[in-house]
mmCIF file of C-alpha atoms in Angstrom:
data_model
loop_
_atom_site.group_PDB
_atom_site.id
_atom_site.type_symbol
_atom_site.label_atom_id
_atom_site.label_comp_id
_atom_site.label_asym_id
_atom_site.label_seq_id
_atom_site.Cartn_x
_atom_site.Cartn_y
_atom_site.Cartn_z
ATOM 1 C CA UNK S 1 -2.396 10.729 13.644
ATOM 2 C CA UNK S 2 -2.182 8.208 16.778
ATOM 3 C CA UNK S 3 -4.271 5.799 18.275
ATOM 4 C CA UNK S 4 -3.942 4.172 21.353
ATOM 5 C CA UNK S 5 -4.835 -0.310 21.255
ATOM 6 C CA UNK S 6 -6.164 -1.673 24.426
ATOM 7 C CA UNK S 7 -3.467 -3.722 24.386
ATOM 8 C CA UNK S 8 -1.264 -0.799 24.966
ATOM 9 C CA UNK S 9 0.249 -0.571 21.524
ATOM 10 C CA UNK S 10 0.296 3.286 19.406
ATOM 11 C CA UNK S 11 -1.497 2.796 16.327
ATOM 12 C CA UNK S 12 -0.460 5.336 13.523
ATOM 13 C CA UNK S 13 -2.838 6.547 11.237
ATOM 14 C CA UNK S 14 -2.068 8.983 7.931
ATOM 15 C CA UNK S 15 -2.612 9.258 4.531
ATOM 16 C CA UNK S 16 -0.544 8.035 1.533
ATOM 17 C CA UNK S 17 1.022 10.895 -0.408
ATOM 18 C CA UNK S 18 1.388 9.227 -3.835
ATOM 19 C CA UNK S 19 -2.104 11.328 -4.528
ATOM 20 C CA UNK S 20 -0.086 14.181 -5.585
ATOM 21 C CA UNK S 21 2.553 14.689 -8.097
ATOM 22 C CA UNK S 22 5.354 16.001 -7.197
ATOM 23 C CA UNK S 23 8.405 14.166 -7.182
ATOM 24 C CA UNK S 24 11.375 16.750 -6.285
ATOM 25 C CA UNK S 25 11.785 17.999 -2.848
ATOM 26 C CA UNK S 26 10.707 21.780 -3.068
ATOM 27 C CA UNK S 27 7.668 20.665 -4.967
ATOM 28 C CA UNK S 28 7.004 17.619 -1.783
ATOM 29 C CA UNK S 29 7.185 20.668 0.735
ATOM 30 C CA UNK S 30 4.737 22.926 -1.331
ATOM 31 C CA UNK S 31 2.853 19.779 -1.291
ATOM 32 C CA UNK S 32 2.963 19.708 2.498
ATOM 33 C CA UNK S 33 1.169 23.121 2.560
ATOM 34 C CA UNK S 34 -1.125 22.622 -0.277
ATOM 35 C CA UNK S 35 -2.694 19.624 1.009
ATOM 36 C CA UNK S 36 -1.278 18.174 4.521
ATOM 37 C CA UNK S 37 -1.675 21.248 6.345
ATOM 38 C CA UNK S 38 -5.461 21.650 5.478
ATOM 39 C CA UNK S 39 -6.018 17.840 6.412
ATOM 40 C CA UNK S 40 -4.247 18.165 9.511
ATOM 41 C CA UNK S 41 -6.019 21.510 10.107
ATOM 42 C CA UNK S 42 -9.531 20.305 9.522
ATOM 43 C CA UNK S 43 -8.961 16.800 11.447
ATOM 44 C CA UNK S 44 -7.753 18.866 14.394
ATOM 45 C CA UNK S 45 -4.799 15.989 14.445
ATOM 46 C CA UNK S 46 -1.705 16.549 16.537
ATOM 47 C CA UNK S 47 0.600 15.387 14.860
ATOM 48 C CA UNK S 48 -0.950 14.123 11.461
ATOM 49 C CA UNK S 49 0.567 10.606 10.012
ATOM 50 C CA UNK S 50 1.710 11.140 6.252
ATOM 51 C CA UNK S 51 2.930 8.023 4.551
ATOM 52 C CA UNK S 52 5.336 9.732 2.359
ATOM 53 C CA UNK S 53 5.976 8.786 -1.440
ATOM 54 C CA UNK S 54 9.407 9.768 -2.531
ATOM 55 C CA UNK S 55 10.281 8.792 -6.489
ATOM 56 C CA UNK S 56 13.750 7.388 -6.584
ATOM 57 C CA UNK S 57 15.703 9.987 -7.507
ATOM 58 C CA UNK S 58 14.927 12.349 -5.082
ATOM 59 C CA UNK S 59 15.216 9.101 -2.801
ATOM 60 C CA UNK S 60 18.698 8.787 -3.639
ATOM 61 C CA UNK S 61 19.329 12.679 -2.887
ATOM 62 C CA UNK S 62 18.072 12.347 0.456
ATOM 63 C CA UNK S 63 19.940 8.940 1.391
ATOM 64 C CA UNK S 64 22.731 10.646 0.523
ATOM 65 C CA UNK S 65 22.908 14.148 2.217
ATOM 66 C CA UNK S 66 22.254 13.808 5.809
ATOM 67 C CA UNK S 67 21.673 17.684 5.992
ATOM 68 C CA UNK S 68 18.801 17.383 3.719
ATOM 69 C CA UNK S 69 17.132 14.481 5.505
ATOM 70 C CA UNK S 70 17.436 16.931 8.820
ATOM 71 C CA UNK S 71 15.864 19.971 6.951
ATOM 72 C CA UNK S 72 12.570 17.684 5.658
ATOM 73 C CA UNK S 73 12.341 16.349 8.853
ATOM 74 C CA UNK S 74 12.055 20.002 10.480
ATOM 75 C CA UNK S 75 9.669 21.319 7.567
ATOM 76 C CA UNK S 76 7.560 17.959 8.759
ATOM 77 C CA UNK S 77 7.787 19.179 12.396
ATOM 78 C CA UNK S 78 7.151 22.463 12.190
ATOM 79 C CA UNK S 79 3.651 21.611 10.295
ATOM 80 C CA UNK S 80 2.133 19.078 12.618
ATOM 81 C CA UNK S 81 3.181 16.060 10.476
ATOM 82 C CA UNK S 82 5.445 12.819 11.277
ATOM 83 C CA UNK S 83 6.496 10.083 8.829
ATOM 84 C CA UNK S 84 6.665 6.627 10.453
ATOM 85 C CA UNK S 85 6.018 4.457 6.546
ATOM 86 C CA UNK S 86 7.000 5.507 3.233
ATOM 87 C CA UNK S 87 5.086 3.966 -0.016
ATOM 88 C CA UNK S 88 8.065 2.178 -2.063
ATOM 89 C CA UNK S 89 5.796 0.702 -5.021
ATOM 90 C CA UNK S 90 5.895 3.299 -7.902
ATOM 91 C CA UNK S 91 9.565 3.772 -8.434
ATOM 92 C CA UNK S 92 8.770 7.318 -10.176
ATOM 93 C CA UNK S 93 6.337 9.004 -12.610
ATOM 94 C CA UNK S 94 3.090 7.690 -10.363
ATOM 95 C CA UNK S 95 0.599 10.216 -11.555
ATOM 96 C CA UNK S 96 1.999 10.247 -15.272
ATOM 97 C CA UNK S 97 -0.812 10.390 -17.951
ATOM 98 C CA UNK S 98 0.183 6.709 -18.263
ATOM 99 C CA UNK S 99 1.014 4.867 -15.661
ATOM 100 C CA UNK S 100 -0.769 1.360 -16.615
ATOM 101 C CA UNK S 101 2.283 -1.667 -15.803
ATOM 102 C CA UNK S 102 5.076 1.012 -15.684
ATOM 103 C CA UNK S 103 4.354 1.000 -12.166
ATOM 104 C CA UNK S 104 5.646 -2.620 -11.894
ATOM 105 C CA UNK S 105 9.489 -1.397 -12.828
ATOM 106 C CA UNK S 106 11.542 -2.005 -11.868
ATOM 107 C CA UNK S 107 11.133 -5.679 -9.999
ATOM 108 C CA UNK S 108 12.494 -7.576 -7.866
ATOM 109 C CA UNK S 109 14.959 -9.281 -9.833
ATOM 110 C CA UNK S 110 16.773 -5.933 -10.136
ATOM 111 C CA UNK S 111 19.512 -3.637 -8.788
ATOM 112 C CA UNK S 112 17.102 -0.725 -9.207
ATOM 113 C CA UNK S 113 14.780 -2.089 -7.097
ATOM 114 C CA UNK S 114 17.353 -2.951 -4.029
ATOM 115 C CA UNK S 115 19.051 0.478 -4.415
ATOM 116 C CA UNK S 116 15.234 2.758 -4.271
ATOM 117 C CA UNK S 117 14.464 0.744 -1.410
ATOM 118 C CA UNK S 118 17.356 1.008 1.102
ATOM 119 C CA UNK S 119 17.776 4.352 0.085
ATOM 120 C CA UNK S 120 14.181 4.720 1.342
ATOM 121 C CA UNK S 121 15.390 3.048 4.516
ATOM 122 C CA UNK S 122 18.241 5.487 5.128
ATOM 123 C CA UNK S 123 15.601 8.493 4.491
ATOM 124 C CA UNK S 124 13.110 6.946 7.157
ATOM 125 C CA UNK S 125 15.451 6.009 10.395
ATOM 126 C CA UNK S 126 16.195 9.884 10.107
ATOM 127 C CA UNK S 127 12.358 10.802 9.862
ATOM 128 C CA UNK S 128 11.077 8.715 12.342
ATOM 129 C CA UNK S 129 9.517 10.352 15.594
ATOM 130 C CA UNK S 130 11.892 9.672 18.295
ATOM 131 C CA UNK S 131 9.281 7.702 20.099
ATOM 132 C CA UNK S 132 8.479 5.491 16.878
ATOM 133 C CA UNK S 133 9.177 1.817 17.454
ATOM 134 C CA UNK S 134 10.196 1.386 13.924
ATOM 135 C CA UNK S 135 9.568 2.542 10.534
ATOM 136 C CA UNK S 136 7.593 0.611 7.424
ATOM 137 C CA UNK S 137 8.480 0.852 3.563
ATOM 138 C CA UNK S 138 5.719 -1.203 1.383
ATOM 139 C CA UNK S 139 6.965 -2.478 -2.316
ATOM 140 C CA UNK S 140 5.454 -4.454 -5.189
ATOM 141 C CA UNK S 141 5.049 -8.117 -4.548
ATOM 142 C CA UNK S 142 8.140 -8.842 -6.650
ATOM 143 C CA UNK S 143 7.114 -8.503 -10.154
ATOM 144 C CA UNK S 144 4.338 -8.651 -12.524
ATOM 145 C CA UNK S 145 3.613 -12.201 -12.878
ATOM 146 C CA UNK S 146 4.884 -12.329 -16.546
ATOM 147 C CA UNK S 147 7.196 -13.607 -17.660
ATOM 148 C CA UNK S 148 8.653 -15.163 -14.217
ATOM 149 C CA UNK S 149 10.170 -18.427 -13.540
ATOM 150 C CA UNK S 150 12.333 -20.022 -11.787
ATOM 151 C CA UNK S 151 15.663 -18.032 -12.393
ATOM 152 C CA UNK S 152 13.745 -14.737 -11.887
ATOM 153 C CA UNK S 153 13.003 -16.092 -8.567
ATOM 154 C CA UNK S 154 16.593 -16.662 -7.920
ATOM 155 C CA UNK S 155 17.216 -13.566 -8.727
ATOM 156 C CA UNK S 156 14.832 -11.934 -6.557
ATOM 157 C CA UNK S 157 15.746 -14.180 -3.159
ATOM 158 C CA UNK S 158 19.215 -12.997 -3.691
ATOM 159 C CA UNK S 159 17.683 -9.193 -4.014
ATOM 160 C CA UNK S 160 15.829 -9.878 -0.974
ATOM 161 C CA UNK S 161 18.580 -11.390 0.947
ATOM 162 C CA UNK S 162 20.654 -8.419 0.414
ATOM 163 C CA UNK S 163 17.825 -6.118 1.217
ATOM 164 C CA UNK S 164 17.721 -7.617 4.977
ATOM 165 C CA UNK S 165 21.245 -7.124 4.960
ATOM 166 C CA UNK S 166 21.262 -3.992 4.388
ATOM 167 C CA UNK S 167 17.784 -3.300 6.756
ATOM 168 C CA UNK S 168 20.268 -4.593 9.464
ATOM 169 C CA UNK S 169 23.058 -2.165 8.513
ATOM 170 C CA UNK S 170 20.683 0.718 8.526
ATOM 171 C CA UNK S 171 19.714 -0.433 11.863
ATOM 172 C CA UNK S 172 23.481 -0.817 12.945
ATOM 173 C CA UNK S 173 23.813 3.075 12.027
ATOM 174 C CA UNK S 174 21.138 4.603 13.338
ATOM 175 C CA UNK S 175 19.830 2.352 16.020
ATOM 176 C CA UNK S 176 16.243 2.416 13.846
ATOM 177 C CA UNK S 177 14.348 -0.564 12.498
ATOM 178 C CA UNK S 178 12.770 -0.354 9.410
ATOM 179 C CA UNK S 179 10.905 -3.193 7.745
ATOM 180 C CA UNK S 180 9.872 -3.736 4.487
ATOM 181 C CA UNK S 181 6.515 -4.961 3.333
ATOM 182 C CA UNK S 182 5.581 -6.914 -0.019
ATOM 183 C CA UNK S 183 1.906 -5.725 -1.146
ATOM 184 C CA UNK S 184 0.242 -8.719 -2.951
ATOM 185 C CA UNK S 185 -1.454 -6.802 -5.574
ATOM 186 C CA UNK S 186 -3.871 -8.409 -8.540
ATOM 187 C CA UNK S 187 -1.722 -9.677 -11.648
ATOM 188 C CA UNK S 188 1.555 -9.876 -9.597
ATOM 189 C CA UNK S 189 3.746 -12.520 -9.114
ATOM 190 C CA UNK S 190 1.928 -12.881 -5.414
ATOM 191 C CA UNK S 191 -1.944 -11.431 -5.358
ATOM 192 C CA UNK S 192 -2.826 -13.624 -2.883
ATOM 193 C CA UNK S 193 -2.063 -14.550 0.775
ATOM 194 C CA UNK S 194 -1.795 -18.153 -0.575
ATOM 195 C CA UNK S 195 0.854 -16.818 -3.209
ATOM 196 C CA UNK S 196 2.510 -15.125 -0.134
ATOM 197 C CA UNK S 197 3.429 -18.060 1.726
ATOM 198 C CA UNK S 198 3.870 -19.888 -1.517
ATOM 199 C CA UNK S 199 6.357 -17.202 -2.534
ATOM 200 C CA UNK S 200 7.692 -15.667 0.379
ATOM 201 C CA UNK S 201 7.930 -18.249 3.390
ATOM 202 C CA UNK S 202 11.632 -18.417 4.363
ATOM 203 C CA UNK S 203 12.683 -14.805 3.856
ATOM 204 C CA UNK S 204 14.200 -12.943 7.053
ATOM 205 C CA UNK S 205 10.986 -12.049 8.574
ATOM 206 C CA UNK S 206 12.621 -10.126 11.612
ATOM 207 C CA UNK S 207 12.905 -7.356 8.464
ATOM 208 C CA UNK S 208 10.551 -8.066 5.776
ATOM 209 C CA UNK S 209 7.110 -8.940 5.914
ATOM 210 C CA UNK S 210 3.394 -8.219 4.084
ATOM 211 C CA UNK S 211 1.658 -4.749 3.448
ATOM 212 C CA UNK S 212 -1.803 -5.929 3.429
ATOM 213 C CA UNK S 213 -3.991 -3.536 1.008
ATOM 214 C CA UNK S 214 -7.501 -4.271 1.906
ATOM 215 C CA UNK S 215 -8.805 -3.406 -1.976
ATOM 216 C CA UNK S 216 -6.270 -6.069 -3.109
ATOM 217 C CA UNK S 217 -7.724 -8.371 -0.340
ATOM 218 C CA UNK S 218 -11.194 -7.852 -1.678
ATOM 219 C CA UNK S 219 -10.219 -8.366 -4.885
ATOM 220 C CA UNK S 220 -8.758 -11.852 -4.655
ATOM 221 C CA UNK S 221 -12.145 -12.594 -2.805
ATOM 222 C CA UNK S 222 -10.129 -13.684 1.091
ATOM 223 C CA UNK S 223 -12.189 -13.563 3.840
ATOM 224 C CA UNK S 224 -9.574 -11.083 6.096
ATOM 225 C CA UNK S 225 -9.511 -13.425 9.479
ATOM 226 C CA UNK S 226 -8.652 -16.070 7.210
ATOM 227 C CA UNK S 227 -6.090 -14.625 5.432
ATOM 228 C CA UNK S 228 -4.615 -13.199 8.359
ATOM 229 C CA UNK S 229 -4.777 -16.396 10.348
ATOM 230 C CA UNK S 230 -2.757 -17.886 7.390
ATOM 231 C CA UNK S 231 0.020 -15.342 7.322
ATOM 232 C CA UNK S 232 0.254 -15.545 11.283
ATOM 233 C CA UNK S 233 0.488 -19.602 10.710
ATOM 234 C CA UNK S 234 3.453 -19.171 7.778
ATOM 235 C CA UNK S 235 5.476 -16.757 10.229
ATOM 236 C CA UNK S 236 4.932 -13.583 7.745
ATOM 237 C CA UNK S 237 4.256 -10.601 9.656
ATOM 238 C CA UNK S 238 1.631 -7.729 8.518
ATOM 239 C CA UNK S 239 4.195 -4.835 8.855
ATOM 240 C CA UNK S 240 1.753 -2.155 7.015
ATOM 241 C CA UNK S 241 -1.845 -2.134 6.331
ATOM 242 C CA UNK S 242 -3.141 -0.149 3.374
ATOM 243 C CA UNK S 243 -6.858 1.001 4.357
ATOM 244 C CA UNK S 244 -8.489 1.201 1.218
ATOM 245 C CA UNK S 245 -11.682 0.132 -0.777
ATOM 246 C CA UNK S 246 -12.271 -1.115 -4.209
ATOM 247 C CA UNK S 247 -14.841 -0.591 -6.597
ATOM 248 C CA UNK S 248 -17.852 -3.658 -6.853
ATOM 249 C CA UNK S 249 -20.684 -4.932 -9.300
ATOM 250 C CA UNK S 250 -22.937 -7.545 -8.346
ATOM 251 C CA UNK S 251 -24.482 -7.615 -12.183
ATOM 252 C CA UNK S 252 -21.691 -6.694 -14.060
ATOM 253 C CA UNK S 253 -23.737 -6.991 -17.566
ATOM 254 C CA UNK S 254 -26.582 -5.294 -16.012
ATOM 255 C CA UNK S 255 -24.584 -2.818 -14.706
ATOM 256 C CA UNK S 256 -22.281 -2.422 -18.020
ATOM 257 C CA UNK S 257 -22.820 1.173 -18.801
ATOM 258 C CA UNK S 258 -22.109 2.627 -15.358
ATOM 259 C CA UNK S 259 -18.550 0.601 -15.103
ATOM 260 C CA UNK S 260 -17.641 2.162 -18.645
ATOM 261 C CA UNK S 261 -17.765 5.461 -16.881
ATOM 262 C CA UNK S 262 -14.941 4.113 -14.523
ATOM 263 C CA UNK S 263 -12.681 3.460 -17.149
ATOM 264 C CA UNK S 264 -9.677 5.655 -17.864
ATOM 265 C CA UNK S 265 -6.061 5.788 -19.022
ATOM 266 C CA UNK S 266 -3.709 6.197 -15.938
ATOM 267 C CA UNK S 267 -3.843 3.153 -13.913
ATOM 268 C CA UNK S 268 -4.361 -0.911 -14.580
ATOM 269 C CA UNK S 269 -7.767 -1.824 -12.857
ATOM 270 C CA UNK S 270 -7.644 -5.620 -12.638
ATOM 271 C CA UNK S 271 -11.007 -7.107 -12.557
ATOM 272 C CA UNK S 272 -11.533 -10.411 -10.577
ATOM 273 C CA UNK S 273 -15.006 -12.414 -10.400
ATOM 274 C CA UNK S 274 -15.487 -14.273 -7.612
ATOM 275 C CA UNK S 275 -14.978 -17.662 -9.236
ATOM 276 C CA UNK S 276 -11.018 -16.796 -8.230
ATOM 277 C CA UNK S 277 -11.732 -17.457 -4.663
ATOM 278 C CA UNK S 278 -13.107 -20.855 -5.297
ATOM 279 C CA UNK S 279 -10.753 -22.206 -8.309
ATOM 280 C CA UNK S 280 -8.569 -25.170 -8.154
ATOM 281 C CA UNK S 281 -4.864 -25.739 -9.699
ATOM 282 C CA UNK S 282 -1.457 -24.335 -9.590
ATOM 283 C CA UNK S 283 -0.473 -20.891 -9.541
ATOM 284 C CA UNK S 284 2.231 -19.810 -11.227
ATOM 285 C CA UNK S 285 4.443 -18.994 -8.059
ATOM 286 C CA UNK S 286 3.687 -22.817 -6.813
ATOM 287 C CA UNK S 287 4.853 -24.225 -10.431
ATOM 288 C CA UNK S 288 7.752 -22.368 -11.161
ATOM 289 C CA UNK S 289 8.074 -19.144 -9.401
ATOM 290 C CA UNK S 290 8.019 -19.860 -5.463
ATOM 291 C CA UNK S 291 11.597 -18.127 -4.158
ATOM 292 C CA UNK S 292 13.869 -20.748 -3.330
ATOM 293 C CA UNK S 293 14.472 -21.103 0.178
ATOM 294 C CA UNK S 294 16.514 -18.531 2.720
ATOM 295 C CA UNK S 295 19.944 -19.296 4.464
ATOM 296 C CA UNK S 296 17.780 -20.582 7.533
ATOM 297 C CA UNK S 297 17.086 -23.627 5.373
ATOM 298 C CA UNK S 298 12.901 -23.012 5.561
ATOM 299 C CA UNK S 299 11.459 -24.551 2.306
ATOM 300 C CA UNK S 300 8.394 -22.270 0.471
ATOM 301 C CA UNK S 301 5.322 -23.783 1.072
ATOM 302 C CA UNK S 302 3.461 -24.338 -2.477
ATOM 303 C CA UNK S 303 2.023 -27.281 -4.199
ATOM 304 C CA UNK S 304 -1.203 -28.170 -6.184
ATOM 305 C CA UNK S 305 -4.740 -26.593 -4.920
ATOM 306 C CA UNK S 306 -3.103 -23.117 -4.958
ATOM 307 C CA UNK S 307 -5.627 -20.864 -6.641
ATOM 308 C CA UNK S 308 -4.361 -18.968 -9.174
ATOM 309 C CA UNK S 309 -6.522 -15.412 -9.281
ATOM 310 C CA UNK S 310 -5.099 -14.428 -12.551
ATOM 311 C CA UNK S 311 -6.987 -17.227 -14.420
ATOM 312 C CA UNK S 312 -8.670 -15.633 -17.716
ATOM 313 C CA UNK S 313 -11.818 -17.578 -16.712
ATOM 314 C CA UNK S 314 -12.790 -15.271 -13.985
ATOM 315 C CA UNK S 315 -9.824 -12.507 -14.389
ATOM 316 C CA UNK S 316 -9.051 -9.656 -16.384
ATOM 317 C CA UNK S 317 -6.074 -7.080 -16.281
ATOM 318 C CA UNK S 318 -8.385 -3.996 -16.485
ATOM 319 C CA UNK S 319 -11.403 -3.153 -16.728
ATOM 320 C CA UNK S 320 -12.258 -2.466 -19.969
ATOM 321 C CA UNK S 321 -11.109 -5.706 -20.909
ATOM 322 C CA UNK S 322 -12.923 -7.267 -18.594
ATOM 323 C CA UNK S 323 -16.026 -6.148 -19.977
ATOM 324 C CA UNK S 324 -15.244 -7.069 -23.363
ATOM 325 C CA UNK S 325 -14.826 -10.137 -21.918
ATOM 326 C CA UNK S 326 -17.928 -10.568 -20.076
ATOM 327 C CA UNK S 327 -16.505 -12.000 -17.565
ATOM 328 C CA UNK S 328 -18.914 -13.920 -14.863
ATOM 329 C CA UNK S 329 -20.172 -11.744 -11.902
ATOM 330 C CA UNK S 330 -19.782 -10.648 -9.363
ATOM 331 C CA UNK S 331 -16.809 -8.593 -10.113
ATOM 332 C CA UNK S 332 -14.358 -6.507 -7.487
ATOM 333 C CA UNK S 333 -12.099 -3.774 -9.452
ATOM 334 C CA UNK S 334 -8.878 -2.935 -8.571
ATOM 335 C CA UNK S 335 -10.023 0.901 -8.282
ATOM 336 C CA UNK S 336 -9.440 2.435 -4.658
ATOM 337 C CA UNK S 337 -12.400 4.544 -4.415
ATOM 338 C CA UNK S 338 -12.982 7.212 -1.324
ATOM 339 C CA UNK S 339 -13.821 5.390 2.077
ATOM 340 C CA UNK S 340 -16.354 7.603 2.872
ATOM 341 C CA UNK S 341 -18.535 8.181 -0.520
ATOM 342 C CA UNK S 342 -19.018 4.987 -1.637
ATOM 343 C CA UNK S 343 -19.706 4.621 -5.727
ATOM 344 C CA UNK S 344 -23.517 5.724 -6.562
ATOM 345 C CA UNK S 345 -25.883 2.606 -7.061
ATOM 346 C CA UNK S 346 -25.862 0.102 -8.969
ATOM 347 C CA UNK S 347 -22.158 -0.090 -8.107
ATOM 348 C CA UNK S 348 -21.067 -0.733 -4.776
ATOM 349 C CA UNK S 349 -17.653 -1.090 -2.803
ATOM 350 C CA UNK S 350 -15.515 -3.506 -0.614
ATOM 351 C CA UNK S 351 -16.365 -1.593 2.434
ATOM 352 C CA UNK S 352 -17.362 -4.710 4.357
ATOM 353 C CA UNK S 353 -14.242 -6.464 3.876
ATOM 354 C CA UNK S 354 -12.562 -3.214 4.936
ATOM 355 C CA UNK S 355 -14.645 -3.703 8.132
ATOM 356 C CA UNK S 356 -14.164 -7.571 8.904
ATOM 357 C CA UNK S 357 -9.842 -6.738 8.251
ATOM 358 C CA UNK S 358 -10.129 -3.851 10.874
ATOM 359 C CA UNK S 359 -11.573 -5.950 13.283
ATOM 360 C CA UNK S 360 -9.590 -9.348 12.816
ATOM 361 C CA UNK S 361 -6.648 -7.094 13.209
ATOM 362 C CA UNK S 362 -7.660 -4.722 15.957
ATOM 363 C CA UNK S 363 -10.352 -6.671 18.303
ATOM 364 C CA UNK S 364 -7.674 -8.769 19.962
ATOM 365 C CA UNK S 365 -5.855 -8.803 23.164
ATOM 366 C CA UNK S 366 -3.026 -7.195 20.947
ATOM 367 C CA UNK S 367 -2.372 -4.940 17.364
ATOM 368 C CA UNK S 368 -2.552 -6.600 14.332
ATOM 369 C CA UNK S 369 -0.674 -3.988 12.923
ATOM 370 C CA UNK S 370 0.653 -0.302 14.274
ATOM 371 C CA UNK S 371 1.455 1.106 10.756
ATOM 372 C CA UNK S 372 -2.440 2.250 8.726
ATOM 373 C CA UNK S 373 -2.423 4.347 5.619
ATOM 374 C CA UNK S 374 -5.360 5.358 3.795
ATOM 375 C CA UNK S 375 -4.090 4.972 0.207
ATOM 376 C CA UNK S 376 -6.668 6.201 -2.042
ATOM 377 C CA UNK S 377 -4.792 7.283 -5.021
ATOM 378 C CA UNK S 378 -7.375 7.803 -7.802
ATOM 379 C CA UNK S 379 -8.699 11.028 -7.045
ATOM 380 C CA UNK S 380 -7.565 12.619 -10.157
ATOM 381 C CA UNK S 381 -9.180 9.882 -11.869
ATOM 382 C CA UNK S 382 -12.761 9.077 -10.780
ATOM 383 C CA UNK S 383 -15.781 10.093 -12.797
ATOM 384 C CA UNK S 384 -15.715 13.641 -13.370
ATOM 385 C CA UNK S 385 -18.667 14.473 -11.117
ATOM 386 C CA UNK S 386 -16.761 12.747 -8.278
ATOM 387 C CA UNK S 387 -13.484 14.178 -8.924
ATOM 388 C CA UNK S 388 -12.099 17.021 -6.935
ATOM 389 C CA UNK S 389 -12.146 20.440 -8.927
ATOM 390 C CA UNK S 390 -9.678 22.231 -6.247
ATOM 391 C CA UNK S 391 -6.815 21.517 -3.651
ATOM 392 C CA UNK S 392 -9.477 22.580 -1.214
ATOM 393 C CA UNK S 393 -11.423 19.974 -2.607
ATOM 394 C CA UNK S 394 -9.203 16.986 -2.856
ATOM 395 C CA UNK S 395 -7.916 17.851 1.210
ATOM 396 C CA UNK S 396 -11.215 17.981 2.174
ATOM 397 C CA UNK S 397 -11.598 14.713 0.697
ATOM 398 C CA UNK S 398 -8.798 12.959 2.209
ATOM 399 C CA UNK S 399 -9.663 14.685 5.501
ATOM 400 C CA UNK S 400 -12.832 12.786 5.319
ATOM 401 C CA UNK S 401 -11.352 9.344 4.374
ATOM 402 C CA UNK S 402 -8.987 10.145 7.546
ATOM 403 C CA UNK S 403 -11.851 10.667 9.472
ATOM 404 C CA UNK S 404 -13.675 7.599 8.643
ATOM 405 C CA UNK S 405 -11.230 5.707 9.467
ATOM 406 C CA UNK S 406 -10.567 7.115 12.888
ATOM 407 C CA UNK S 407 -14.200 6.324 13.622
ATOM 408 C CA UNK S 408 -14.085 2.956 12.552
ATOM 409 C CA UNK S 409 -11.094 2.389 14.917
ATOM 410 C CA UNK S 410 -12.419 4.146 17.833
ATOM 411 C CA UNK S 411 -15.933 1.846 17.502
ATOM 412 C CA UNK S 412 -13.645 -1.087 17.656
ATOM 413 C CA UNK S 413 -12.201 0.300 21.049
ATOM 414 C CA UNK S 414 -8.810 2.484 20.105
ATOM 415 C CA UNK S 415 -8.484 5.448 21.633
ATOM 416 C CA UNK S 416 -7.343 8.785 19.561
ATOM 417 C CA UNK S 417 -4.255 10.176 21.124
ATOM 418 C CA UNK S 418 -2.505 13.994 21.270
ATOM 419 C CA UNK S 419 0.864 14.923 20.654
ATOM 420 C CA UNK S 420 0.185 16.057 24.359
ATOM 421 C CA UNK S 421 -0.500 12.989 25.711
ATOM 422 C CA UNK S 422 2.117 11.303 23.577
ATOM 423 C CA UNK S 423 4.602 13.240 25.562
ATOM 424 C CA UNK S 424 3.208 13.202 29.085
#
């Protein structure tokens, strides 16, 4: 789905396919017919954008086979689908019965993570529509926060330098630029935008930047306009936005029974009290783990006064742990909830943060980002009464989320485009 910003930029809106389990090429193509085509037809979108998730084995297969990449692009095109962004955060098995902390491995201290991400860039360069300005790949924010010390940071810096060089090589070979966005996430080395500035300043920002997930931003209790300004001052571009909302409880002690219905075994649901927004002290990245300066001599911004949002005084690494610890309220929980259907009271969602972020990104003279992905990967683990029972119900829910997001963008002055209008 494409929209035109008043400043002239084309803004791409799609949904992330990490909500679907297939990890082989045949299964991925089958999912296009099972879910993506019904979503496109429901919305009347021409084309419908997908934030494609390719597990590491199929990414390697496609990267090694130009003919297979051409076939996949054809399969997308004939169905009225297009891809400008890939989700490279989960390495594999993202819809396994239990994922939890495994989603953070391998991390950016390893060659496996580097190789996977460059495979994705090579694949995306051949999937991009001819008129797309660039592609984007989102990835994890370096690693889970422990273990993490100077040696880990130095290893990660070497991989990021190699990543930038590899992306430059992809552009030389294909003529298509692809940028990688590191996605701040609760519990990771980079959880908040202050930590992003501390840990990532000095990397090659022509090719590397930030993927801003709006549920994660809310869980860090950040104010969107201030967070975006902080990234801009640091010279860290937002290369992708994941349009998402988190679970919220204003009175977690009184709402404990309702919250327990959201405890589930597949994903981590990191929980943050509002105290993480006003904490003092030094985050782990500031103390020992900020990436060493890149070859351009820029030094990371770090030092005392940087809040650690994972401090156990206001943070827990899963919802059941938060309930047992009786963290002070209010809470925001890293649990992506459907955008168009907030939880029943007494619980709520962080939609106000989402709306504030979209306003900060798109009410200026220029679009603050041109790749938007709706990423509600939790449909299969929602409380039973809210969980889709059929493929058709899941497709209808995804379509409703995209329609919600489109309407929010239209209210900010963006104009929907059809493929016909784009070609004209």
